[in-house]
Coordinates of C-alpha atoms in Angstrom, one line a residue:
M273 CA -13.5 13.1 21.0
T274 CA -10.4 14.1 22.9
E275 CA -9.0 10.7 24.2
P276 CA -6.7 8.7 21.9
Y277 CA -8.0 6.2 19.5
Q278 CA -6.8 3.9 16.9
V279 CA -7.9 1.3 14.5
F280 CA -8.3 -1.8 16.4
R281 CA -7.7 -5.6 15.4
G282 CA -6.6 -4.6 12.1
A283 CA -10.0 -4.0 10.7
L284 CA -10.6 -1.1 8.2
P285 CA -13.7 1.3 8.7
D286 CA -16.8 0.0 7.1
V287 CA -17.9 2.8 4.5
C288 CA -21.6 4.1 3.8
S289 CA -22.2 3.2 0.3
N290 CA -24.3 6.5 -0.3
D291 CA -21.7 8.7 1.4
P292 CA -18.3 7.4 1.4
S293 CA -16.9 10.2 3.5
R294 CA -19.1 8.5 6.5
M295 CA -17.3 5.6 8.1
V296 CA -17.5 3.3 11.3
F297 CA -14.9 1.3 12.8
A298 CA -13.9 -0.6 16.0
G299 CA -11.0 1.3 17.9
D300 CA -9.4 1.5 21.3
A301 CA -11.3 3.2 24.0
E302 CA -9.0 3.6 27.2
G303 CA -8.2 -0.1 26.8
R304 CA -11.5 -1.4 25.5
C305 CA -12.5 -2.0 21.8
E306 CA -15.6 0.3 21.1
V307 CA -17.3 1.5 18.0
F308 CA -16.6 4.9 16.5
T309 CA -17.8 6.9 13.6
W310 CA -15.4 8.8 11.4
D311 CA -16.5 11.7 9.1
A312 CA -13.7 12.1 6.3
D313 CA -14.8 15.4 5.5
T314 CA -14.3 17.0 8.8
R315 CA -11.7 14.5 10.0
T316 CA -13.6 14.0 13.3
A317 CA -14.5 11.0 15.2
R318 CA -17.2 10.2 17.6
Q319 CA -17.5 7.1 20.2
V320 CA -20.8 5.3 19.6
T321 CA -20.5 2.5 22.3
D322 CA -19.1 2.4 25.7
R323 CA -19.6 -0.9 27.5
V324 CA -17.8 -2.7 30.2
G325 CA -16.7 -5.9 28.2
G326 CA -16.1 -3.7 25.0
T327 CA -17.7 -3.9 21.5
A328 CA -16.2 -5.5 18.4
H329 CA -18.7 -6.0 15.8
C330 CA -20.0 -3.1 13.8
A331 CA -21.4 -1.9 10.3
I332 CA -23.0 1.0 8.7
D333 CA -25.8 0.8 6.3
A334 CA -26.7 2.8 3.1
D335 CA -28.6 5.3 5.2
A336 CA -25.6 6.0 7.3
H337 CA -27.1 4.0 10.3
V338 CA -24.5 2.5 12.6
W339 CA -25.1 -0.9 13.8
W340 CA -23.3 -2.8 16.7
F341 CA -23.7 -6.1 18.3
E342 CA -24.2 -5.9 22.2
D343 CA -23.2 -9.2 23.8
D344 CA -22.6 -10.5 27.2
A345 CA -19.6 -12.3 28.8
E346 CA -20.5 -15.6 27.0
G347 CA -20.9 -13.8 23.6
D348 CA -24.7 -14.0 23.2
G349 CA -26.6 -10.6 22.3
R350 CA -28.3 -8.6 19.7
W351 CA -27.9 -6.1 17.1
W352 CA -28.5 -2.4 17.7
F353 CA -28.3 0.8 15.9
R354 CA -28.5 4.6 15.9
A355 CA -28.0 7.4 13.4
F356 CA -24.6 8.4 12.1
D357 CA -25.0 11.9 13.9
G358 CA -26.2 10.4 17.1
G359 CA -29.8 9.9 18.6
P360 CA -31.3 7.2 20.6
R361 CA -29.8 3.6 20.6
L362 CA -32.8 1.4 19.0
P363 CA -33.0 -2.3 18.7
G364 CA -32.1 -3.3 15.2
L365 CA -34.6 -6.2 14.8
P366 CA -36.8 -6.0 18.0
G367 CA -37.8 -9.4 19.3
A368 CA -35.1 -11.2 17.9
P369 CA -33.6 -14.1 19.9
A370 CA -30.2 -13.6 21.6
G371 CA -27.2 -15.6 20.4
Q372 CA -23.5 -15.3 19.0
P373 CA -23.2 -13.1 15.8
R374 CA -23.1 -15.2 12.5
G375 CA -23.4 -12.1 10.0
L376 CA -25.4 -9.0 9.4
A377 CA -26.4 -7.9 5.8
V378 CA -28.2 -4.7 5.1
A379 CA -29.5 -4.0 1.5
P380 CA -29.7 -0.5 0.1
D381 CA -33.5 -0.9 0.1
G382 CA -33.5 -1.4 4.0
T383 CA -33.9 -5.1 4.0
V384 CA -32.0 -6.4 6.9
A385 CA -30.8 -10.1 7.6
A386 CA -29.0 -11.6 10.6
A387 CA -27.8 -14.9 11.9
V388 CA -27.3 -15.7 15.4
A389 CA -26.3 -18.9 17.0
D390 CA -27.0 -20.7 20.4
A391 CA -25.8 -24.0 21.8
D392 CA -27.9 -26.1 19.6
T393 CA -29.2 -24.3 16.5
T394 CA -28.3 -21.4 14.0
T395 CA -30.9 -18.9 13.2
L396 CA -31.6 -16.7 10.1
L397 CA -33.8 -13.8 10.7
V398 CA -35.0 -11.1 8.0
G399 CA -36.8 -8.0 8.5
R400 CA -36.6 -4.2 8.2
R401 CA -34.6 -1.9 10.5
G402 CA -36.4 -1.2 13.5
R403 CA -39.0 -3.8 13.2
A404 CA -39.7 -7.3 14.5
P405 CA -38.1 -9.9 12.1
R406 CA -39.4 -13.1 10.9
T407 CA -37.5 -16.5 11.1
L408 CA -36.5 -17.6 7.9
L409 CA -34.6 -20.6 8.9
R410 CA -33.6 -22.7 12.1
T411 CA -31.2 -25.3 11.6
P412 CA -28.7 -27.5 13.8
A413 CA -26.1 -27.1 11.1
P414 CA -23.9 -24.3 11.7
F415 CA -23.6 -21.6 9.0
R416 CA -22.5 -18.0 8.4
L417 CA -24.5 -15.3 6.8
A418 CA -22.1 -14.4 3.8
G419 CA -24.2 -11.4 2.2
I420 CA -27.3 -10.0 0.6
S421 CA -27.9 -9.0 -3.2
A422 CA -28.1 -5.4 -4.1
D423 CA -31.9 -5.7 -4.7
G424 CA -32.6 -7.3 -1.3
D425 CA -34.0 -10.6 -2.6
L426 CA -31.1 -12.9 -2.4
L427 CA -29.3 -14.2 0.7
V428 CA -26.3 -16.3 0.7
L429 CA -25.2 -18.6 3.7
A430 CA -21.8 -20.0 4.0
A431 CA -21.1 -23.6 5.6
A432 CA -17.9 -25.4 6.0
P433 CA -16.2 -25.2 2.8
G434 CA -16.1 -29.0 2.3
D435 CA -19.7 -29.6 3.2
D436 CA -22.2 -31.0 0.5
A437 CA -23.9 -27.8 1.0
A438 CA -20.9 -25.4 1.2
V439 CA -22.9 -22.4 -0.1
T440 CA -26.7 -22.2 0.0
V441 CA -28.6 -19.2 -2.2
L442 CA -32.2 -18.6 -0.9
T443 CA -34.6 -15.5 -1.5
T444 CA -35.7 -13.4 1.3
R445 CA -39.0 -15.2 1.4
G446 CA -37.2 -18.5 2.3
E447 CA -37.1 -20.4 -1.1
T448 CA -34.1 -22.4 -1.9
V449 CA -32.2 -21.1 -5.3
A450 CA -29.0 -23.0 -5.3
V451 CA -27.1 -25.3 -3.3
L452 CA -23.2 -25.4 -4.1
P453 CA -21.2 -28.3 -3.1
G454 CA -17.6 -27.9 -1.5
R455 CA -16.4 -30.5 -3.7
G456 CA -15.9 -30.0 -7.4
E457 CA -16.3 -32.2 -10.5
A458 CA -12.3 -32.6 -10.7
P459 CA -10.8 -35.5 -8.6
G460 CA -9.0 -34.7 -5.5
P461 CA -9.6 -32.3 -2.4
S462 CA -11.9 -29.3 -3.1
R463 CA -13.4 -26.8 -1.0
L464 CA -15.7 -23.7 -1.8
W465 CA -15.7 -20.5 -0.2
C466 CA -18.5 -17.7 -0.5
L467 CA -17.2 -14.0 -0.5
G468 CA -20.6 -12.0 -1.3
F469 CA -22.7 -10.5 -3.9
S470 CA -21.7 -7.8 -6.1
P471 CA -22.7 -4.2 -4.6
R472 CA -23.8 -3.2 -8.3
P473 CA -27.6 -2.4 -8.8
G474 CA -29.2 -4.8 -10.7
D475 CA -26.2 -7.5 -10.3
R476 CA -26.7 -10.8 -8.6
D477 CA -23.2 -12.0 -9.1
L478 CA -22.0 -14.0 -6.4
L479 CA -18.1 -14.1 -5.7
L480 CA -16.5 -17.7 -4.9
V481 CA -13.2 -19.0 -4.4
R482 CA -12.5 -22.8 -5.1
E483 CA -9.8 -25.0 -3.9
S484 CA -8.7 -26.9 -6.8
G485 CA -6.1 -29.4 -6.8
H486 CA -3.0 -27.6 -5.5
R487 CA -4.3 -23.8 -5.9
Y488 CA -7.2 -21.6 -5.2
V489 CA -9.2 -20.4 -8.2
L490 CA -11.5 -17.7 -8.4
A491 CA -15.3 -18.3 -9.4
T492 CA -18.5 -16.5 -9.9
W493 CA -22.2 -17.6 -9.6
T494 CA -25.2 -16.1 -11.1
P495 CA -29.1 -17.4 -11.0
T496 CA -29.0 -17.5 -14.8
T497 CA -25.4 -18.8 -15.7
G498 CA -24.8 -21.1 -12.5
T499 CA -21.1 -21.1 -11.4
T500 CA -18.4 -20.2 -13.7
T501 CA -14.8 -21.0 -12.6
H502 CA -12.0 -18.8 -13.8
P503 CA -8.9 -20.9 -14.3
W504 CA -7.0 -18.2 -15.5
C505 CA -7.0 -16.5 -12.1
S506 CA -5.5 -19.1 -9.7
F507 CA -3.3 -18.7 -6.6
D508 CA -0.9 -20.9 -5.0
T509 CA -1.7 -19.9 -1.6
E510 CA -4.8 -18.8 0.4
V511 CA -6.7 -15.9 -0.7
T512 CA -9.8 -13.7 0.0
A513 CA -11.6 -11.2 -2.2
R514 CA -14.0 -8.2 -2.3
W515 CA -15.9 -6.7 -5.2
Y516 CA -15.1 -3.1 -6.2
P517 CA -18.0 -0.9 -5.8
D518 CA -18.9 -0.5 -9.4
G519 CA -18.9 -4.6 -9.6
R520 CA -16.6 -4.7 -12.5
A521 CA -13.5 -5.7 -10.6
V522 CA -12.3 -7.9 -7.8
L523 CA -9.9 -6.8 -5.0
V524 CA -7.8 -10.2 -4.1
R525 CA -5.7 -10.3 -1.0
Q526 CA -3.5 -13.0 -1.1
E527 CA -1.6 -14.4 1.9
R528 CA 1.9 -16.0 1.0
H529 CA 4.5 -17.0 3.3
G530 CA 3.7 -14.5 6.1
R531 CA 3.1 -11.4 4.1
S532 CA 0.4 -10.2 2.0
L533 CA 0.0 -9.4 -1.6
L534 CA -3.0 -7.5 -3.4
H535 CA -4.3 -8.2 -6.9
R536 CA -7.0 -6.3 -8.8
V537 CA -8.8 -8.7 -11.0
E538 CA -11.5 -8.2 -13.7
P539 CA -13.4 -11.3 -14.4
R540 CA -15.2 -10.3 -17.8
T541 CA -12.0 -8.9 -19.4
R542 CA -9.5 -11.3 -17.7
R543 CA -7.1 -8.8 -16.8
R544 CA -5.1 -9.2 -13.5
T545 CA -2.6 -6.4 -12.0
I546 CA -0.6 -6.2 -9.0
V547 CA -1.8 -3.3 -6.4
P548 CA 1.6 -1.9 -5.0
T549 CA 1.9 -2.2 -1.2
P550 CA 4.9 -2.0 1.0
V551 CA 6.4 -5.3 2.1
G552 CA 4.8 -6.8 5.2
S553 CA 1.2 -7.7 6.1
L554 CA -2.3 -6.4 5.2
L555 CA -4.6 -7.0 8.0
D556 CA -7.5 -5.8 5.8
A557 CA -7.9 -4.1 2.5
A558 CA -10.9 -2.9 0.6
P559 CA -11.7 -1.2 -2.5
R560 CA -13.5 2.2 -2.7
P561 CA -15.2 4.2 -5.2
C562 CA -13.0 5.6 -8.5
G563 CA -10.7 2.4 -7.9
A564 CA -8.9 3.5 -4.8
V565 CA -8.0 1.1 -2.3
H566 CA -7.8 1.2 1.6
Y567 CA -5.8 -1.1 3.6
V568 CA -4.2 -1.8 7.0
W569 CA -0.3 -2.3 6.7
T570 CA 2.1 -3.5 9.5
D571 CA 4.8 -5.4 10.0
T572 CA 6.8 -7.1 13.0
G573 CA 8.5 -3.6 13.5
H574 CA 5.7 -1.2 13.4
P575 CA 1.9 -1.3 14.6
P576 CA -1.0 -1.3 12.1
E577 CA -1.9 1.8 10.4
A578 CA -4.7 2.5 7.7
R579 CA -3.4 3.7 4.3
A580 CA -5.2 4.8 1.2
T581 CA -4.1 4.9 -2.3
D582 CA -6.0 8.2 -2.7
A583 CA -6.3 11.2 -0.6
T584 CA -9.2 10.0 1.8
P585 CA -8.3 10.8 5.4
L586 CA -8.5 7.7 7.4
P587 CA -8.8 7.4 11.3
P588 CA -4.9 7.9 12.6
A589 CA -3.2 5.4 14.4
G590 CA -2.5 5.3 18.0
P591 CA 0.9 5.9 19.3
Q592 CA 3.5 4.5 16.9
A593 CA 6.2 2.0 18.5
V594 CA 9.2 0.6 16.8
V595 CA 9.9 -3.0 18.0
P596 CA 13.4 -3.4 19.2
G597 CA 15.5 -6.0 17.8
H598 CA 16.4 -7.9 14.6
H599 CA 13.6 -9.6 12.6
T600 CA 14.2 -12.1 10.0
D601 CA 13.2 -15.5 8.6
L602 CA 14.1 -19.2 8.8
W603 CA 13.1 -21.9 6.6
T604 CA 13.5 -25.6 8.1
P605 CA 13.4 -29.0 6.5
V606 CA 10.5 -31.0 7.7
P607 CA 8.6 -34.0 5.9
G608 CA 6.6 -32.7 3.2
G609 CA 8.3 -29.4 3.0
R610 CA 10.1 -26.5 4.9
A611 CA 8.6 -24.9 7.7
H612 CA 8.6 -21.0 7.8
A613 CA 9.5 -19.3 11.1
L614 CA 9.8 -15.6 12.0
L615 CA 12.4 -15.0 14.1
S616 CA 12.9 -11.9 16.3
L617 CA 16.2 -11.4 18.3
P618 CA 16.9 -8.9 20.9
E619 CA 19.4 -5.7 20.2
R620 CA 21.2 -6.5 23.5
Y621 CA 21.5 -9.5 25.5
A622 CA 24.5 -10.5 27.9
V623 CA 23.9 -14.3 27.2
V624 CA 24.8 -15.6 23.6
P625 CA 22.7 -17.1 22.4
P626 CA 19.7 -15.8 24.1
P627 CA 16.9 -17.5 25.7
A628 CA 13.8 -18.0 23.5
V629 CA 10.0 -18.0 23.5
F630 CA 8.1 -19.9 20.8
L631 CA 4.7 -18.0 20.2
V632 CA 2.6 -20.7 18.9
H633 CA -0.2 -19.4 16.6
G634 CA -3.9 -20.6 16.9
G635 CA -6.3 -22.0 14.3
P636 CA -5.2 -24.5 13.0
A637 CA -6.2 -22.6 9.9
D638 CA -4.4 -19.4 10.6
H639 CA -0.6 -18.5 10.2
D640 CA 1.9 -16.0 11.9
R641 CA 2.4 -13.0 9.9
D642 CA 5.1 -10.4 9.5
A643 CA 3.0 -8.2 11.6
Y644 CA 3.2 -6.3 14.9
D645 CA 2.6 -8.2 18.1
A646 CA 2.4 -6.6 21.4
T647 CA 3.7 -9.9 22.9
V648 CA 6.6 -10.2 20.6
H649 CA 7.4 -6.5 21.4
S650 CA 7.4 -7.3 25.4
L651 CA 9.3 -10.5 25.0
V652 CA 12.0 -9.0 22.9
A653 CA 12.3 -5.7 24.9
S654 CA 12.9 -8.2 28.0
G655 CA 15.7 -9.9 26.3
Y656 CA 14.2 -13.1 24.7
A657 CA 14.4 -14.3 21.2
V658 CA 10.9 -14.7 19.9
V659 CA 10.2 -17.6 17.2
R660 CA 6.8 -17.8 15.5
V661 CA 6.4 -21.1 13.4
N662 CA 4.2 -21.6 10.7
Y663 CA 3.9 -25.3 11.1
R664 CA 2.2 -27.9 8.9
G665 CA -1.5 -27.3 8.9
S666 CA -0.9 -23.4 8.7
T667 CA -2.6 -21.3 6.0
G668 CA -0.4 -19.0 3.7
Y669 CA 1.5 -21.9 2.1
G670 CA -1.1 -23.5 -0.1
P671 CA -3.5 -26.7 0.2
N672 CA -1.0 -29.3 0.6
W673 CA 0.7 -27.7 3.5
R674 CA -2.7 -26.8 5.2
R675 CA -3.8 -30.6 4.8
A676 CA -0.4 -32.0 6.2
F677 CA -1.5 -33.9 9.4
T678 CA 0.8 -37.1 8.7
D679 CA 1.7 -37.5 12.2
G680 CA -1.9 -37.0 13.6
V681 CA -3.7 -34.0 15.1
G682 CA -1.2 -31.9 17.2
H683 CA 1.6 -34.2 16.8
T684 CA 2.5 -33.0 13.3
Q685 CA 2.8 -29.5 14.6
V686 CA 4.6 -30.5 17.5
R687 CA 7.1 -32.3 15.3
D688 CA 7.6 -29.0 13.4
L689 CA 8.1 -26.9 16.6
A690 CA 10.7 -29.3 17.5
A691 CA 12.5 -29.2 14.3
V692 CA 12.7 -25.5 14.0
R693 CA 14.2 -25.5 17.7
A694 CA 16.7 -27.8 16.7
E695 CA 17.8 -26.0 13.6
L696 CA 17.8 -22.6 15.7
V697 CA 20.1 -24.2 18.6
R698 CA 22.2 -25.9 15.7
R699 CA 22.9 -22.4 14.5
R700 CA 23.6 -20.9 17.8
L701 CA 20.8 -18.3 17.5
V702 CA 18.7 -19.4 20.7
A703 CA 20.1 -21.1 23.7
G704 CA 19.3 -25.0 23.9
D705 CA 18.8 -25.2 27.4
A706 CA 16.7 -22.2 27.6
T707 CA 13.6 -22.3 25.3
A708 CA 9.8 -22.1 26.3
L709 CA 6.4 -22.3 24.7
W710 CA 3.5 -19.7 24.7
G711 CA 0.1 -20.1 23.0
V712 CA -3.4 -19.2 23.0
S713 CA -6.3 -21.3 22.0
W714 CA -5.2 -23.9 19.5
G715 CA -1.9 -22.7 20.1
A716 CA -2.3 -23.2 23.8
Y717 CA -3.4 -26.9 23.0
L718 CA 0.0 -27.3 21.0
V719 CA 1.9 -25.9 24.1
L720 CA 0.2 -28.6 26.2
L721 CA 0.8 -31.4 23.9
A722 CA 4.4 -30.6 23.2
L723 CA 5.4 -30.3 26.9
G724 CA 3.7 -33.8 27.8
T725 CA 5.1 -35.6 24.3
R726 CA 8.6 -33.7 24.3
P727 CA 9.1 -32.9 27.8
G728 CA 13.2 -32.7 27.6
L729 CA 13.1 -29.9 25.0
W730 CA 11.2 -27.1 26.9
R731 CA 12.0 -25.2 30.0
A732 CA 8.5 -23.5 30.5
G733 CA 5.2 -23.2 28.9
V734 CA 2.4 -20.7 28.9
A735 CA -1.1 -21.9 27.8
V736 CA -3.9 -19.4 27.5
K737 CA -7.6 -20.9 26.8
P738 CA -6.3 -24.3 25.8
V739 CA -7.9 -27.3 24.4
A740 CA -6.6 -29.7 27.4
D741 CA -9.1 -32.7 27.0
W742 CA -10.2 -33.1 23.7
V743 CA -13.1 -35.5 24.7
A744 CA -14.6 -33.3 27.1
A745 CA -14.0 -30.1 25.0
H746 CA -15.8 -31.7 22.0
H747 CA -18.8 -32.6 24.2
A748 CA -19.2 -28.9 25.7
T749 CA -18.1 -26.8 22.9
T750 CA -20.0 -25.0 20.0
P751 CA -21.6 -26.7 17.2
A752 CA -19.3 -25.3 14.7
L753 CA -16.3 -26.5 16.6
R754 CA -17.6 -30.1 17.1
A755 CA -18.2 -30.1 13.4
L756 CA -14.3 -29.0 13.0
D757 CA -13.3 -31.8 15.5
V758 CA -15.2 -34.6 13.3
R759 CA -13.3 -33.2 10.2
L760 CA -10.0 -33.3 11.7
F761 CA -10.3 -36.7 13.7
G762 CA -12.7 -38.4 10.9
G763 CA -15.5 -38.9 13.4
T764 CA -16.8 -38.1 17.1
P765 CA -15.0 -39.4 20.2
D766 CA -17.3 -42.2 20.2
E767 CA -16.4 -43.1 16.9
M768 CA -12.7 -42.7 17.0
P769 CA -11.9 -42.9 20.6
E770 CA -8.2 -43.9 20.1
R771 CA -7.5 -40.6 17.9
Y772 CA -9.1 -38.5 20.5
A773 CA -7.0 -40.0 23.1
R774 CA -3.7 -40.0 21.3
S775 CA -4.0 -36.1 20.4
S776 CA -5.2 -35.1 23.9
P777 CA -3.0 -33.4 26.2
L778 CA -4.8 -34.9 29.1
T779 CA -3.2 -38.4 28.2
Y780 CA 0.4 -37.1 28.7
A781 CA -0.4 -34.6 31.8
A782 CA 1.7 -36.7 34.0
D783 CA 4.8 -36.7 31.7
V784 CA 5.0 -32.9 31.9
A785 CA 8.3 -31.8 33.5
A786 CA 8.5 -28.3 32.6
P787 CA 6.6 -25.3 35.2
L788 CA 3.3 -24.5 33.3
L789 CA 1.1 -21.5 33.5
V790 CA -2.4 -22.4 32.6
V791 CA -4.9 -19.4 32.0
G792 CA -8.6 -20.2 31.5
A793 CA -11.7 -18.3 31.2
T794 CA -15.0 -19.0 33.3
K795 CA -17.3 -18.2 30.5
D796 CA -15.4 -19.7 27.4
T797 CA -17.6 -21.7 25.0
K798 CA -14.8 -22.5 22.5
C799 CA -12.3 -24.1 25.1
P800 CA -14.8 -24.5 27.9
P801 CA -13.3 -24.3 31.7
G802 CA -14.6 -27.7 32.7
Q803 CA -11.9 -29.4 30.5
I804 CA -9.1 -27.2 31.7
R805 CA -9.9 -28.1 35.3
S806 CA -9.7 -31.7 34.6
Y807 CA -6.3 -31.4 33.0
L808 CA -5.1 -29.3 36.1
E809 CA -6.3 -31.8 38.4
A810 CA -4.0 -34.3 36.5
L811 CA -1.3 -32.0 36.9
E812 CA -2.0 -31.9 40.7
R813 CA -2.0 -35.5 41.1
A814 CA 1.1 -36.0 39.3
G815 CA 2.9 -33.3 41.1
V816 CA 3.8 -31.3 38.1
P817 CA 4.7 -27.7 39.1
H818 CA 2.0 -25.5 37.6
E819 CA 0.2 -22.1 38.1
E820 CA -3.3 -21.3 37.1
M821 CA -5.1 -18.0 36.4
W822 CA -8.7 -17.5 35.7
L823 CA -10.5 -14.6 33.7
D824 CA -14.1 -13.9 34.3
T825 CA -14.5 -13.6 30.4
G826 CA -15.4 -15.6 27.4
H827 CA -12.8 -16.8 24.6
D828 CA -12.8 -13.7 22.5
G829 CA -12.5 -10.8 24.8
Y830 CA -12.6 -7.2 23.8
D831 CA -11.4 -5.4 27.2
G832 CA -7.6 -4.6 27.0
A833 CA -7.3 -5.0 30.9
A834 CA -7.7 -8.6 30.6
H835 CA -5.1 -8.9 28.0
V836 CA -2.8 -6.9 29.9
S837 CA -3.1 -8.8 33.0
V838 CA -2.5 -12.1 31.0
L839 CA 0.6 -10.4 29.7
R840 CA 2.0 -9.4 32.9
R841 CA 1.3 -12.7 34.7
S842 CA 2.9 -14.5 31.7
L843 CA 6.1 -12.3 31.6
R844 CA 6.6 -12.8 35.6
F845 CA 6.2 -16.6 35.0
L846 CA 8.7 -16.5 32.2
H847 CA 11.3 -14.4 34.1
T848 CA 11.2 -16.9 37.0
H849 CA 11.3 -20.1 34.9
L850 CA 13.2 -18.8 32.0
P851 CA 15.4 -16.0 33.0
A852 CA 16.6 -13.4 30.5
A853 CA 19.6 -11.3 31.0
H854 CA 18.7 -7.9 31.9
R855 CA 22.2 -6.7 32.4
P856 CA 23.4 -3.9 30.0
A857 CA 25.2 -5.6 27.2
G858 CA 26.7 -4.0 24.0
P859 CA 24.8 -4.4 20.7
Q860 CA 25.1 -7.5 19.0
R861 CA 25.6 -8.2 15.2
P862 CA 22.3 -8.5 13.4
P863 CA 21.9 -12.2 12.2
A864 CA 22.5 -13.1 8.6
R865 CA 19.6 -13.3 6.4
L866 CA 17.8 -16.7 6.7
G867 CA 16.1 -17.8 3.8
G868 CA 16.2 -14.7 1.9
S869 CA 14.3 -12.2 3.9
R870 CA 15.2 -8.8 5.1
S871 CA 16.3 -7.7 8.6
H872 CA 15.3 -4.3 10.1

């Protein structure tokens, strides 16, 4: 391979358990996400896939067969595989129904399990590599295949973590072994996440994380002992975890206040230690043989790069750029706590304070990180301040913060955005008459709601693939997202019509005053195009100035050209309606540290 490539979307290479020098990863191929192999012994990469829409989902099994998911623009497709060193492209499970990927698991003995979802059902398939599978389960309830035991006999399915059947263990013959409820025995809110079986031969230990009160607690389950909670190993903010290859320890990645920490935990000896890593965010982390850890590190000023605590060569990163400007933190009092914002200020600007763009993260169960973002880079280089707010409902700040929707769906988050804006204006860090909003997916939904409910605050808005009409979106979206709507609102639109209407941007479309760019995707099943068109028609009737852009893609695109086209169109839109000073200016003094964080 001669053209540049890099680790893509922050995911580490997947490693062959029988030969750790053989890896597979999704990387950049001329602007598209494609699958590559990496031979650590020879330090060579080979491109495996080359598809117009790109390829993101991949894996490698114990026999070093490379797997990938080929989907169409709507996200429906099937699994394929080929040998690590090349050879023909073969169907992984011939005859399997097409659908959206909901998990792949391949045991060392060659047993293959896969889950796919369509508009109405999720299907669990079991078979052997390259052979027709049998259907083990088909249900309207959404779930994810979370793993297979080392002996190939047990499967684990993960549903919503608060469901009565949050985790289900069954045999590859279809017999139910255990159903673990999301709610625990202790009073108060509780949820349960499943993180997979131990890879150690002979083990059937299942790794779990339980939300208990105000913390997250590590837990394990076995067929003989049932569930064991480890209260000595709890965390105040969200975590995920992976088994070490020997099955004796667990690597826990904690997301805390926009940055990451790593912990090595040994459940049987009750030992817990910190794994040293640089300050910033870890987009992925995985334990390797002999106790080594591989991880993808980044911060706001530096693009992601794969690192290792041992000498294993990893795929090199692409061109390394340093984001200009000064990057710091801001904490703003809001009801129930303090909202954390990541603030990036341009190095040079002729207008003091500068215009600001609030980049609103999606989710809602997600958060902005001290991590590289190409949009932040572009905006800061154009002379804008960039503000990324972890409003109430975000992860990374504990269960209470994540559950805090005190003003209702969307309105709580919009209130926090307004509070952070007011604090920045009060400190003269951004211009009070020149602030805009930019978001994608749930973040785009908040952009539309903020422009309609607080029209005097914002000068412009960019909403990419938003929820614009809650009722229409609910009826047209995927089963998993309909279930999320029910949890957020406490029922369906028929059961809670007032709540859906109060939180729907369509309700406030006529009140929007700022110019608005709306980007939709014609094949989007998560934020369907029909409900976006209804919102645009409402803007047109009300005479609201707006522009629209349509992509011939689904919600989650892997083609860099589409991302670049949206970025360029959005920057042109902002330059028109929120001009940044492009005149040369002298360097500005870095801001004081806000909330005790560092500046670059």
